[in-house]
Structures are given as structure tokens and as C-alpha cells.
mmCIF file of C-alpha atoms in Angstrom:
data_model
loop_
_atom_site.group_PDB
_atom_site.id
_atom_site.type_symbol
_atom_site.label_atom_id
_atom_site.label_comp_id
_atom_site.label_asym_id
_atom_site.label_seq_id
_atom_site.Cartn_x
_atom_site.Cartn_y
_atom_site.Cartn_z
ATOM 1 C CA UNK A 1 7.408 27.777 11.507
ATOM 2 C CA UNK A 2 6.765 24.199 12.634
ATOM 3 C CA UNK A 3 8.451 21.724 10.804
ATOM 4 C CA UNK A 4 8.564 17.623 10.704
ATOM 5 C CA UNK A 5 9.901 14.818 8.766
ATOM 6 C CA UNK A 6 8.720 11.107 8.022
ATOM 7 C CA UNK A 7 9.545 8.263 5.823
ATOM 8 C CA UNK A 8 7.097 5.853 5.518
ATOM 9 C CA UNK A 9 7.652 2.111 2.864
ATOM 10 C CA UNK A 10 5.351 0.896 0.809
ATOM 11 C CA UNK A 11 3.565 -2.164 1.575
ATOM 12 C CA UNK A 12 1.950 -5.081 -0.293
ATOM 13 C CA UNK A 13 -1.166 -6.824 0.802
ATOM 14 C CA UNK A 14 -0.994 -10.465 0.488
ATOM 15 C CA UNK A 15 -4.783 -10.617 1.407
ATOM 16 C CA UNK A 16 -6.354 -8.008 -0.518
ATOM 17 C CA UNK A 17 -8.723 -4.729 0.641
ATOM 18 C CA UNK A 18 -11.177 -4.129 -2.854
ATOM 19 C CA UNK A 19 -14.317 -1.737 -1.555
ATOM 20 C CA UNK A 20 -15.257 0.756 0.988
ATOM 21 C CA UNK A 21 -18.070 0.421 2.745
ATOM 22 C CA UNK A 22 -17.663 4.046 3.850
ATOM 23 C CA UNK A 23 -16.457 6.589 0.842
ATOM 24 C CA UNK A 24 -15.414 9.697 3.240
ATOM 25 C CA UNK A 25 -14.121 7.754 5.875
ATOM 26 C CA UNK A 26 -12.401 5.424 3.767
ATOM 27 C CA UNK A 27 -13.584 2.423 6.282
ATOM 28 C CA UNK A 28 -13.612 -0.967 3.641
ATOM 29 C CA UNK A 29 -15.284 -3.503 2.747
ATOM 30 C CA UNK A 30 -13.265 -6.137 4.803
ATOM 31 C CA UNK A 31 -10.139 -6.703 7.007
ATOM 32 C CA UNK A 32 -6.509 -7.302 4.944
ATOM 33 C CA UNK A 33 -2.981 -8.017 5.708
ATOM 34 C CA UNK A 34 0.248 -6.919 4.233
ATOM 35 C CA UNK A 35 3.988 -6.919 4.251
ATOM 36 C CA UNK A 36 6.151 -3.515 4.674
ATOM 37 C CA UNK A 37 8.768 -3.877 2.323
ATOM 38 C CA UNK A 38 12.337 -1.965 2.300
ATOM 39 C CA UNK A 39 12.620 -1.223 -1.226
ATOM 40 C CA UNK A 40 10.349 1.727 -2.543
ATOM 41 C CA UNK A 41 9.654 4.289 0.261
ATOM 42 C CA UNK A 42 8.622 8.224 0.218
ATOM 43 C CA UNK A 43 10.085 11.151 2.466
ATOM 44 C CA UNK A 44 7.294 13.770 2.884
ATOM 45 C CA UNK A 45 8.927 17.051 4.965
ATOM 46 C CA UNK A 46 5.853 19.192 6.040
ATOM 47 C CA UNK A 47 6.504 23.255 7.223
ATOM 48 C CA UNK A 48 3.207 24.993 8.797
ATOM 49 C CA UNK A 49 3.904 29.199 8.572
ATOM 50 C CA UNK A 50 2.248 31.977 9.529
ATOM 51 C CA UNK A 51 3.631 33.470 6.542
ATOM 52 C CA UNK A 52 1.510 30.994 3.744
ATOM 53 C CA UNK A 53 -1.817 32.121 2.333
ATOM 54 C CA UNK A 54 -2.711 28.474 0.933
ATOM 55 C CA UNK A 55 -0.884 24.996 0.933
ATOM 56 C CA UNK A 56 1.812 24.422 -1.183
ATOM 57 C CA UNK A 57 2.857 20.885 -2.907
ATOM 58 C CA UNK A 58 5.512 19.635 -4.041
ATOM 59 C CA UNK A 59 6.350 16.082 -5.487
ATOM 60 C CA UNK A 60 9.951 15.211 -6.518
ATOM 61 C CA UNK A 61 10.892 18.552 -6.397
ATOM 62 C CA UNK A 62 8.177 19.921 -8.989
ATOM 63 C CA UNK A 63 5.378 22.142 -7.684
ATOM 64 C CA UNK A 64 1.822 20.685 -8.139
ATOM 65 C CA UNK A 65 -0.882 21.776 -9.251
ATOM 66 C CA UNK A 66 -4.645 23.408 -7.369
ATOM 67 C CA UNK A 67 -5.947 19.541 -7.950
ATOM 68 C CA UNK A 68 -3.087 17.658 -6.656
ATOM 69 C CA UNK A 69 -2.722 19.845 -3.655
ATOM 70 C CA UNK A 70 -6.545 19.456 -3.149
ATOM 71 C CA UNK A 71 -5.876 15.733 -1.932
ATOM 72 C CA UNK A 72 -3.168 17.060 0.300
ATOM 73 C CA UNK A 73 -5.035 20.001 1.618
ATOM 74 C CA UNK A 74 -8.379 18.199 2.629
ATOM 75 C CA UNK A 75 -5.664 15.539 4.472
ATOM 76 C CA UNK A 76 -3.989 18.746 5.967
ATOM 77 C CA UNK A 77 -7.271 19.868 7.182
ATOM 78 C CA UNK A 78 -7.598 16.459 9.707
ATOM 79 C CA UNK A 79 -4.582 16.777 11.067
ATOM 80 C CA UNK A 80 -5.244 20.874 11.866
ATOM 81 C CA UNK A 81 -8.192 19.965 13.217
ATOM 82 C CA UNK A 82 -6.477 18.248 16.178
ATOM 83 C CA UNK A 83 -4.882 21.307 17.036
ATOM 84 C CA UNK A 84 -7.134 24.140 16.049
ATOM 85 C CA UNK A 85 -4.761 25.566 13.680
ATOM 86 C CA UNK A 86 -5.452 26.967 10.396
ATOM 87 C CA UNK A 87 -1.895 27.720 9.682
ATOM 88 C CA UNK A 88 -1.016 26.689 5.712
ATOM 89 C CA UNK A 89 1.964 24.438 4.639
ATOM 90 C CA UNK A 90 4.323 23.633 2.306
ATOM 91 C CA UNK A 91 4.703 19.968 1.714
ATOM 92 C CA UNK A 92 7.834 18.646 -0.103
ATOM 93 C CA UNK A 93 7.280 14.595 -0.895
ATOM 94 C CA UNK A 94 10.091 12.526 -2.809
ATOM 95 C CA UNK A 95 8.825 8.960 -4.042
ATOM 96 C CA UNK A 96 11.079 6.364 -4.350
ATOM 97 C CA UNK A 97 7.871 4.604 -6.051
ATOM 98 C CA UNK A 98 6.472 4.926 -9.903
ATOM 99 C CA UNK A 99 3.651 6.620 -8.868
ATOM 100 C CA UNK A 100 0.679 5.357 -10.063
ATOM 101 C CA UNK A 101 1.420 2.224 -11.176
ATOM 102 C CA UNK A 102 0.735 -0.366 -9.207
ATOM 103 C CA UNK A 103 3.659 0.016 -6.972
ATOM 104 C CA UNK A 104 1.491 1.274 -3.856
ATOM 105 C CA UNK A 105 3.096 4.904 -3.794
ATOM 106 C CA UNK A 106 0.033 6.330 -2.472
ATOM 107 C CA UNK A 107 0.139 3.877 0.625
ATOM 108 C CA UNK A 108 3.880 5.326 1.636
ATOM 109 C CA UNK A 109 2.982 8.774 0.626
ATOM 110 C CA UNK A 110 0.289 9.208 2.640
ATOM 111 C CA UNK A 111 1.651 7.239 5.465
ATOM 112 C CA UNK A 112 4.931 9.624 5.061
ATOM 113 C CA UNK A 113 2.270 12.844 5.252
ATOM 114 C CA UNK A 114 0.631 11.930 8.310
ATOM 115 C CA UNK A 115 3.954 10.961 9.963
ATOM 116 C CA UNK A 116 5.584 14.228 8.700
ATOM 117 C CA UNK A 117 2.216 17.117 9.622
ATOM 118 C CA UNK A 118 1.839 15.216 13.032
ATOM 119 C CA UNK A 119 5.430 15.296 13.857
ATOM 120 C CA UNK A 120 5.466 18.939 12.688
ATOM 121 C CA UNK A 121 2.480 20.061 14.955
ATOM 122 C CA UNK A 122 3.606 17.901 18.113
ATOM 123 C CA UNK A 123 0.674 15.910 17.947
ATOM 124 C CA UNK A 124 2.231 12.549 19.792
ATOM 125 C CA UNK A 125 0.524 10.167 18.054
ATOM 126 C CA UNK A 126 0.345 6.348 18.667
ATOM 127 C CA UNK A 127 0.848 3.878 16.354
ATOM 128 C CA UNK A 128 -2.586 3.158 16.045
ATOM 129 C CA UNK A 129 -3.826 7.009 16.093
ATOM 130 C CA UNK A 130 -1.301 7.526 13.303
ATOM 131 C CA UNK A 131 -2.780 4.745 11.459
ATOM 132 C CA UNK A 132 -6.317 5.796 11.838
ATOM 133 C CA UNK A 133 -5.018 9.361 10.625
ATOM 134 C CA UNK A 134 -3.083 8.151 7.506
ATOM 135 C CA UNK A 135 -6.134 6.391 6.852
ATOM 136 C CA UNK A 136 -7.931 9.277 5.920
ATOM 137 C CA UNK A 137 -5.731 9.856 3.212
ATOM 138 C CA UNK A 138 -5.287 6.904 1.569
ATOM 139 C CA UNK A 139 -6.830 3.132 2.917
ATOM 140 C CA UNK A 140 -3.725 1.301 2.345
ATOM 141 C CA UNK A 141 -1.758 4.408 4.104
ATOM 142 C CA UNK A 142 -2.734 2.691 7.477
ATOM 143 C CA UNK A 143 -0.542 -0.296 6.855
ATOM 144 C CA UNK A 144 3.063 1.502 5.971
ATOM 145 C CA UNK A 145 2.958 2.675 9.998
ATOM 146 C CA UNK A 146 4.105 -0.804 11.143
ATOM 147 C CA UNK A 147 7.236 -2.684 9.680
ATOM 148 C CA UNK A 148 6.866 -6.137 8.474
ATOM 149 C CA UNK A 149 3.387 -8.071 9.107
ATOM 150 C CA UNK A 150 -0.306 -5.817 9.881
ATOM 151 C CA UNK A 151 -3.665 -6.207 9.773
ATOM 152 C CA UNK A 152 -6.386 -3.486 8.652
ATOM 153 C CA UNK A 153 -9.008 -3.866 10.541
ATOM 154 C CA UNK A 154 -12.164 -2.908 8.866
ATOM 155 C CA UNK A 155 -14.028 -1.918 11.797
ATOM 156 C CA UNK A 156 -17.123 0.316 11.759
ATOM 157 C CA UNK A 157 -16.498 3.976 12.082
ATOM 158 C CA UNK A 158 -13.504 6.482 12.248
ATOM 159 C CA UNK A 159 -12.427 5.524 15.655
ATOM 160 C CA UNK A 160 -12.587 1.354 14.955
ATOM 161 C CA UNK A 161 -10.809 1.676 11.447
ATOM 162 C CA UNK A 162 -7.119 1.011 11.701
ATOM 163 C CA UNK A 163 -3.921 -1.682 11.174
ATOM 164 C CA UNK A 164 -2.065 -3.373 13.694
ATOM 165 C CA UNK A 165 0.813 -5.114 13.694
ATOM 166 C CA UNK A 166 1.090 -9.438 13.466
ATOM 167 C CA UNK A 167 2.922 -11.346 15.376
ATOM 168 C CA UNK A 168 5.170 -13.249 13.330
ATOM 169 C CA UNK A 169 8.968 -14.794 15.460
ATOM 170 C CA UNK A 170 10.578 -12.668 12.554
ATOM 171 C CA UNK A 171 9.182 -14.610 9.865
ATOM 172 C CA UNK A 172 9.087 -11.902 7.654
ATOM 173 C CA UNK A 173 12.865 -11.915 7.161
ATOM 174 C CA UNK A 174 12.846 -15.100 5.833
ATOM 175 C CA UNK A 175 10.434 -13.750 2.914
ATOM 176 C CA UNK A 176 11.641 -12.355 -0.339
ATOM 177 C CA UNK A 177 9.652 -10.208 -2.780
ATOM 178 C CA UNK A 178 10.977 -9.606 -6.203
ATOM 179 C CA UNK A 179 8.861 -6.758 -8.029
ATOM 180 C CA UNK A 180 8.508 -7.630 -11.374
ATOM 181 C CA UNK A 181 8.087 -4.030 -13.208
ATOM 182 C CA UNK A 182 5.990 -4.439 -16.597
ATOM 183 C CA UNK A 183 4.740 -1.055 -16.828
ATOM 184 C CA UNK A 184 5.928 1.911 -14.363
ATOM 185 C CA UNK A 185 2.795 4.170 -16.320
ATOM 186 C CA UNK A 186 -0.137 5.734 -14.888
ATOM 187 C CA UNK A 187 -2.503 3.798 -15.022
ATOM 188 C CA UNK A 188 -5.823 3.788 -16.808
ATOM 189 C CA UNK A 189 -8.385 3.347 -13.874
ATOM 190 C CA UNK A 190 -7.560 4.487 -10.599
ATOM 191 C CA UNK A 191 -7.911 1.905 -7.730
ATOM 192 C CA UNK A 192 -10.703 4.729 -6.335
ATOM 193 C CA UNK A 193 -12.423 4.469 -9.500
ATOM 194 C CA UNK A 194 -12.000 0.898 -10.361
ATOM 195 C CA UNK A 195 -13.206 -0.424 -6.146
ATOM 196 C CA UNK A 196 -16.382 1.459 -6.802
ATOM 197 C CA UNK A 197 -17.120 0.470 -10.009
ATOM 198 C CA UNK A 198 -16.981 -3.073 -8.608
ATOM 199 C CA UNK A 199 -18.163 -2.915 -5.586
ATOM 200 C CA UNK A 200 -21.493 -1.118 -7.464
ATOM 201 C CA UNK A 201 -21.408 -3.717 -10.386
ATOM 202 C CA UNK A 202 -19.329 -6.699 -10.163
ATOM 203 C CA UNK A 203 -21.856 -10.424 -10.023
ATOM 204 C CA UNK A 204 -18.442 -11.725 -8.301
ATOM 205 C CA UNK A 205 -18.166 -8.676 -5.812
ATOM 206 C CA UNK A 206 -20.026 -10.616 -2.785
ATOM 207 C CA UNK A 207 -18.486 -13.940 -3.542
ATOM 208 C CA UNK A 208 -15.289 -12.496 -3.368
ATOM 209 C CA UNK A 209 -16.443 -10.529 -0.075
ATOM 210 C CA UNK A 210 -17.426 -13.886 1.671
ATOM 211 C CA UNK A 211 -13.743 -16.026 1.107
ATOM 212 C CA UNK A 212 -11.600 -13.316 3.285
ATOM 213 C CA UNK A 213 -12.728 -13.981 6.304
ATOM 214 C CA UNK A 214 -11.054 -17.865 5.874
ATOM 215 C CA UNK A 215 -8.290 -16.339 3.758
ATOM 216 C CA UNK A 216 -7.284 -14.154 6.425
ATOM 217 C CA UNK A 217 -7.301 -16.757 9.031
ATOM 218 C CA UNK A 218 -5.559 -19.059 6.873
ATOM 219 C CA UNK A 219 -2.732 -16.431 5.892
ATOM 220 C CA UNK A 220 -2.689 -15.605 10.096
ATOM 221 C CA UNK A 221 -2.395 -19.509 10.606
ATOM 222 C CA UNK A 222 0.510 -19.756 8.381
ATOM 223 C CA UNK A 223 2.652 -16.516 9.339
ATOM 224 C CA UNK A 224 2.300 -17.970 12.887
ATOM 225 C CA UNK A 225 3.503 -20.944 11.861
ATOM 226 C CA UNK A 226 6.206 -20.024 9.566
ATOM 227 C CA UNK A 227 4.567 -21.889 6.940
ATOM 228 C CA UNK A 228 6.175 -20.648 3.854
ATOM 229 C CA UNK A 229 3.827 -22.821 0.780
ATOM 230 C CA UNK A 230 0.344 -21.886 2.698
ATOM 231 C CA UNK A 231 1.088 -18.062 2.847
ATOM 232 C CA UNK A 232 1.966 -18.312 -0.851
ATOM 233 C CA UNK A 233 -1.026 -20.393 -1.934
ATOM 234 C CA UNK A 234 -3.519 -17.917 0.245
ATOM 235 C CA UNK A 235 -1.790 -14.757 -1.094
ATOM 236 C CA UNK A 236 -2.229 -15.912 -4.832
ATOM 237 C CA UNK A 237 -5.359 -16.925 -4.750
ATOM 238 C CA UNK A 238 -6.771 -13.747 -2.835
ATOM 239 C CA UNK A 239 -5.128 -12.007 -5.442
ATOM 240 C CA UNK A 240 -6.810 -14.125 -8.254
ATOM 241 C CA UNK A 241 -10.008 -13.339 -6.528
ATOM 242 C CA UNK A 242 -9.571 -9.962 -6.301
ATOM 243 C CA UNK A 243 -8.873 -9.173 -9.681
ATOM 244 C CA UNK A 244 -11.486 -11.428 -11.111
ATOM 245 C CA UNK A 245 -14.103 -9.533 -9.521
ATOM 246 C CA UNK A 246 -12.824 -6.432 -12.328
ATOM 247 C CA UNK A 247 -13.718 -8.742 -14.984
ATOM 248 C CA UNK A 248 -17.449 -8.873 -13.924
ATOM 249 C CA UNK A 249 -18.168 -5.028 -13.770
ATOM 250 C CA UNK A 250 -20.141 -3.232 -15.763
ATOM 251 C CA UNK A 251 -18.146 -2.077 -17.850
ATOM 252 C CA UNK A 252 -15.665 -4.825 -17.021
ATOM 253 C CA UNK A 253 -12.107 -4.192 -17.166
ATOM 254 C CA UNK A 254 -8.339 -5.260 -15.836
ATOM 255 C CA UNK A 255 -5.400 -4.221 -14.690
ATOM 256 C CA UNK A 256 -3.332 -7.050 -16.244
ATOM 257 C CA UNK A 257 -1.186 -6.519 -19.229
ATOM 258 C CA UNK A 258 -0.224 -9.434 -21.695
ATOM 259 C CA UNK A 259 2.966 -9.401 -19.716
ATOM 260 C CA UNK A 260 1.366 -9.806 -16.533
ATOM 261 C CA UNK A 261 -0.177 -12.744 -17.453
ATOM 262 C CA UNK A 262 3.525 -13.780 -19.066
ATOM 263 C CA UNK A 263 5.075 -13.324 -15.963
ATOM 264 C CA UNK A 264 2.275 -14.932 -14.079
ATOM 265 C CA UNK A 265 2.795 -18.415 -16.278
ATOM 266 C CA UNK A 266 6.099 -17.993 -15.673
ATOM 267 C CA UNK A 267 5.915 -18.081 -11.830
ATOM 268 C CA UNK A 268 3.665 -21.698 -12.466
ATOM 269 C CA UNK A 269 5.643 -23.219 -14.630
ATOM 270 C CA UNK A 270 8.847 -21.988 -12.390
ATOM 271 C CA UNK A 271 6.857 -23.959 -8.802
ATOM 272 C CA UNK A 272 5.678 -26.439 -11.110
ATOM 273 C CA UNK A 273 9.514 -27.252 -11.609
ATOM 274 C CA UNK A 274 10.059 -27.513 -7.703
ATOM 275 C CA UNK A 275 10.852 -23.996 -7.005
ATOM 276 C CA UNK A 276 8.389 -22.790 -4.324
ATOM 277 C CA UNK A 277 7.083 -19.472 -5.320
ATOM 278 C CA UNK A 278 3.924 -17.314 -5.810
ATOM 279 C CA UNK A 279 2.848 -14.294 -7.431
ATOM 280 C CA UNK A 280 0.390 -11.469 -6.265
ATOM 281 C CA UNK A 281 -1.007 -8.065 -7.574
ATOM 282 C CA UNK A 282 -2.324 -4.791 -6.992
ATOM 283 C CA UNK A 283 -4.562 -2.466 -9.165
ATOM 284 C CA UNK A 284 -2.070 -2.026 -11.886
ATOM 285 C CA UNK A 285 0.160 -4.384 -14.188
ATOM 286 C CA UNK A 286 3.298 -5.012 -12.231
ATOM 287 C CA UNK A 287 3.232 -8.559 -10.541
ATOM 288 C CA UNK A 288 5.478 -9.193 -6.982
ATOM 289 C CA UNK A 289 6.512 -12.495 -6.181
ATOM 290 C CA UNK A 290 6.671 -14.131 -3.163
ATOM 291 C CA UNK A 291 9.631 -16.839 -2.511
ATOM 292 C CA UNK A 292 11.987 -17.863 0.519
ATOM 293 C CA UNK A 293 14.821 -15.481 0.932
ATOM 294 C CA UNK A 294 17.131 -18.489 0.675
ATOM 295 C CA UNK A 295 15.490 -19.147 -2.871
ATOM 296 C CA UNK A 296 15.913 -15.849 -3.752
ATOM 297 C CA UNK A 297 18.831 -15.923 -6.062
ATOM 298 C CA UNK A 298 17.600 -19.184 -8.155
ATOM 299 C CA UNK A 299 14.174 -17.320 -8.805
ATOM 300 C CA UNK A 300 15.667 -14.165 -9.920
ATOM 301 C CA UNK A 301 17.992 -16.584 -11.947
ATOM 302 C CA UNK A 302 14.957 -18.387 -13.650
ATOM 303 C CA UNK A 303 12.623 -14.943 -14.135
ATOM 304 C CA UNK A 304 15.989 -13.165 -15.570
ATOM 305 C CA UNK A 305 16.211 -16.346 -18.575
ATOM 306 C CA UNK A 306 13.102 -14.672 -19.933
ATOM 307 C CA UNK A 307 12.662 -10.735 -18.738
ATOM 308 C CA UNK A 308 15.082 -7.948 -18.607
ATOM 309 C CA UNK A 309 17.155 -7.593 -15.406
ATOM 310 C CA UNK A 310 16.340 -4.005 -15.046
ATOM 311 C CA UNK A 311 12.426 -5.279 -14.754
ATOM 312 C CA UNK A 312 13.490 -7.444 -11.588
ATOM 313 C CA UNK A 313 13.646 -5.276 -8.267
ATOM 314 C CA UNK A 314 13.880 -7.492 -4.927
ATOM 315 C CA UNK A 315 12.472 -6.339 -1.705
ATOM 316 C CA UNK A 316 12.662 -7.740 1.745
ATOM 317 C CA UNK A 317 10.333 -6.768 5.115
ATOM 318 C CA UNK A 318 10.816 -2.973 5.684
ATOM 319 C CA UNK A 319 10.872 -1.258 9.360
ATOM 320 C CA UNK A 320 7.761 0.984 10.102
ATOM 321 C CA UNK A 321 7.434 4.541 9.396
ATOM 322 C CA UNK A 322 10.334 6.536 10.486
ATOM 323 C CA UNK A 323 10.328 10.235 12.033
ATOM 324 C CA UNK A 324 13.543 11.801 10.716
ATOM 325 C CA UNK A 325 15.333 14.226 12.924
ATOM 326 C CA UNK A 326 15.107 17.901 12.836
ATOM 327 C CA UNK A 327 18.499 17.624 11.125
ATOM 328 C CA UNK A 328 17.575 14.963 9.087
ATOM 329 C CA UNK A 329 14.797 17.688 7.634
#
């Protein structure tokens, strides 16, 4: 038996990746940048034996079924490949994420996968190989290998496609991200579905396409510069962006709840009061905000006047993926 062990954090992207350009490869439609964050992460432990006749899957300790362990399987199959083996496995995931909704569980699962089925078959990775490999499971996936601040680079085949990590003087620990949890549900429209349906569709699609280049310069600008207000203005508004492209699809549709957009006047009427802080979301209704650490406590004050404290989860800038010891497994 060959065994390994990874734990891989979820990460947020403050400039947003809507679209593949390549399906299979799952190479997008344009660069984006993210945070790692500490407080929802997955454990994946991965055991190749001679002794299995087909993969096994299990999430949170409940055995999946032939179409979840499909996903897993075909990801499997890349990393045998490397090695030539065609020995099966039994994978054994926990989430510390809602699955599903919006939280960007399948970024640390599949980051935790790849971490855990390298480790397992010795493959040695580098950062940046692991990244290209997670990638293959799930875009985002590349990301949650680096702690705090990384790039996806878009690039133009499998080999080009991967993150790095940014640069930042440790800027990232002076950031704050409170997940605001409206809705821990599965959602309606998978972020698979609902990228093709607007990259195919959407009249805003290419106008949205066009503004990342100078959001993602603007976002680098200001993380370099430890400028707090511009990486909050660019993050919000590429989020904005991204989710109004949903409403011109054919059929349109949203991911935003009537408390999302609750929560989201909240956050303007909160900075409109002298508070600096922005919001940002993913394909689902749960809305993070971005705020200083050292304004932490007077946001989660203000948000906790009008929303249940049990809604209000705070995050800060989580390491990179971690390979746990055999011990550890």
C-alpha cells in the first residue's frame, strides 16, 4: 500500500476567473488572483493497493456514490499516469467547507487530492507542478497550493496553466475576511454549468472579459503597495462584474439571494459611515467581506446589529497546502 496525506484551505478570488477557454484542460478565460484563507480547509488521505478492484470515495466519512467517485477517478487517472500505475485507491476527504455553496470547497478539495495521491505515489512535485495537477481537477484547485496572495495564470495549454504566488511584505496579515453565511445549501447551478452558460450566452460576457486585464494590475498595484481602500474597491467591483454577466444569459439567472443583496447594502451603508470595508462573491449566495484586521472587531460589531452571530465566520490569510506526516495519516 502507498499512502499520503494533504490539507489544502480554501481560497477566495478577489479578481474573479468566470469561463474556460479550454473545457478538458480546464485552462480559463483569463488570469485571477486570490487570498488563501485559514478558516475552512479539507484533509484528503489517499491509499493506492494492490488489493482494490476500483476506487473508493469517501466524503466526511460516508461512502460515495459510482458518480461522485467518477470526478475523483478521472483526477486519479492524471496523477497514475505519471507513474504508470494502474493501482486503485481509496480516498477518505473531510471538508471543513459547506460543500457546494459558495464556500469554494471544491478549490481545497481538490487541492487536498492532488497533494494527498502525489505524496502517496512519491511523485516530488513542485509547487507549480502541483498546481498545474490540481488544476485538472478543479480551476480554482490551483490557487489553495500557495498560502496567502497567487495568481492563476491563464496561459495556453496544460504545461502554461498554473498559479503562483504574489509578492506582498506580509500584507495579507493585515487583511480580515468575515464570511457572511446566508445559505450553506447546494446550490441550484453549478459554477461548471453556470461559466458555460455565460460564456456561450451572456451580451456582457466579453465586456466583462476586457476589464481584468486593468483589474488585475490594479489589485497587483495595490497589494504591493499595501493599499488597503484600492484592493477593496478592485475586488468589489470585479465581483459586481462578474456576477452581472449571469444576469445577461440566456436563460439568465443569479446566485444572489434577497439576503445577499441585504448584506451587500449593509456593507455600503457600513463604508458609507467611515468604516472601510468591501464585499465580494463567488457562484453561490454567501457574501465575504474584506476589512483591515485592526477593523475587524467594529465590522463584525456593526454586521452582528442586523444578522445572526452564528452567520458571521472570520478568516484571516491561510499557509499553503500542507503534506501531513505518515503519522499524521
Amino acid at each position: 500500500m502507498y499512502s499520503g496525506k494533504a490539507r489544502a484551505y480554501t481560497n477566495i478570488a478577489l479578481i474573479k476567473y468566470w469561463g474556460k477557454e479550454n473545457q478538458e484542460l480546464i485552462i480559463p478565460m483569463n488570469n485571477s488572483l486570490s487570498l488563501t484563507l485559514d478558516a475552512f480547509y479539507t484533509e484528503t488521505e489517499v491509499t493506492f493497493s494492490k488489493e482494490l478492484k476500483e476506487d473508493q470515495f469517501y466524503l466526511d466519512n460516508q461512502w460515495q456514490d459510482s458518480k461522485a467517485t467518477l470526478k475523483v477517478s478521472r483526477f486519479l487517472d492524471f496523477v497514475r499516469s505519471k507513474t504508470d500505475s494502474s493501482l486503485r485507491a481509496v480516498v477518505k476527504s473531510k471538508n471543513f467547507v459547506p460543500t457546494a455553496a459558495g464556500l469554494a470547497s471544491s478549490a481545497s478539495g481538490l487541492a487536498a487530492l492532488a497533494g494527498a495521491a502525489s505524496d502517496a505515489l512519491n511523485l516530488n512535485l513542485t509547487p507549480e507542478e502541483l498546481s498545474r495537477l490540481a488544476r485538472r481537477g478543479s480551476g480554482s484547485a490551483c490557487r489553495s497550493i500557495y498560502g496567502g496572495f497567487a495568481e492563476w495564470q491563464k496561459g495556453y495549454s496544460d504545461e502554461t496553466s498554473y498559479a503562483v504566488q504574489i509578492p506582498s511584505s506580509d500584507f495579507e496579515n493585515d487583511l480580515s475576511m468575515i464570511f457572511v453565511v446566508v445559505n450553506d445549501a447546494q446550490k441550484d447551478i453549478s459554477s461548471r454549468d453556470g461559466m458555460q452558460r455565460t460564456v456561450e450566452t451572456s451580451a456582457f460576457y466579453d465586456g466583462w472579459l476586457q476589464t481584468v486585464p486593468q483589474d488585475l494590475a490594479k489589485a497587483k498595484k495595490a497589494i504591493k503597495e499595501k493599499d488597503f481602500i484600492a484592493l477593496g474597491e478592485v475586488s468589489e467591483s470585479s465581483a459586481l462584474k462578474m456576477h452581472g454577466t449571469t444576469l445577461a444569459a440566456t436563460p439568465p439567472f443569479t446566485y444572489w439571494s434577497a439576503e445577499s443583496m441585504k448584506v451587500m447594502n449593509l456593507v455600503r451603508q457600513i463604508r458609507n459611515g467611515g468604516l472601510p470595508c468591501y464585499f465580494t462573491m463567488d457562484a453561490g449566495p454567501n457574501v465575504k467581506l474584506l476589512v483591515e484586521r485592526k477593523n475587524e472587531a467594529a465590522l463584525l460589531s456593526a454586521m452582528s446589529a442586523h444578522l445572526d452571530a452564528k452567520q458571521l465566520v472570520v478568516a484571516h490569510a491561510g499557509p499553503a497546502i500542507e503534506i501531513l506526516s505518515k503519522e499524521d495519516a
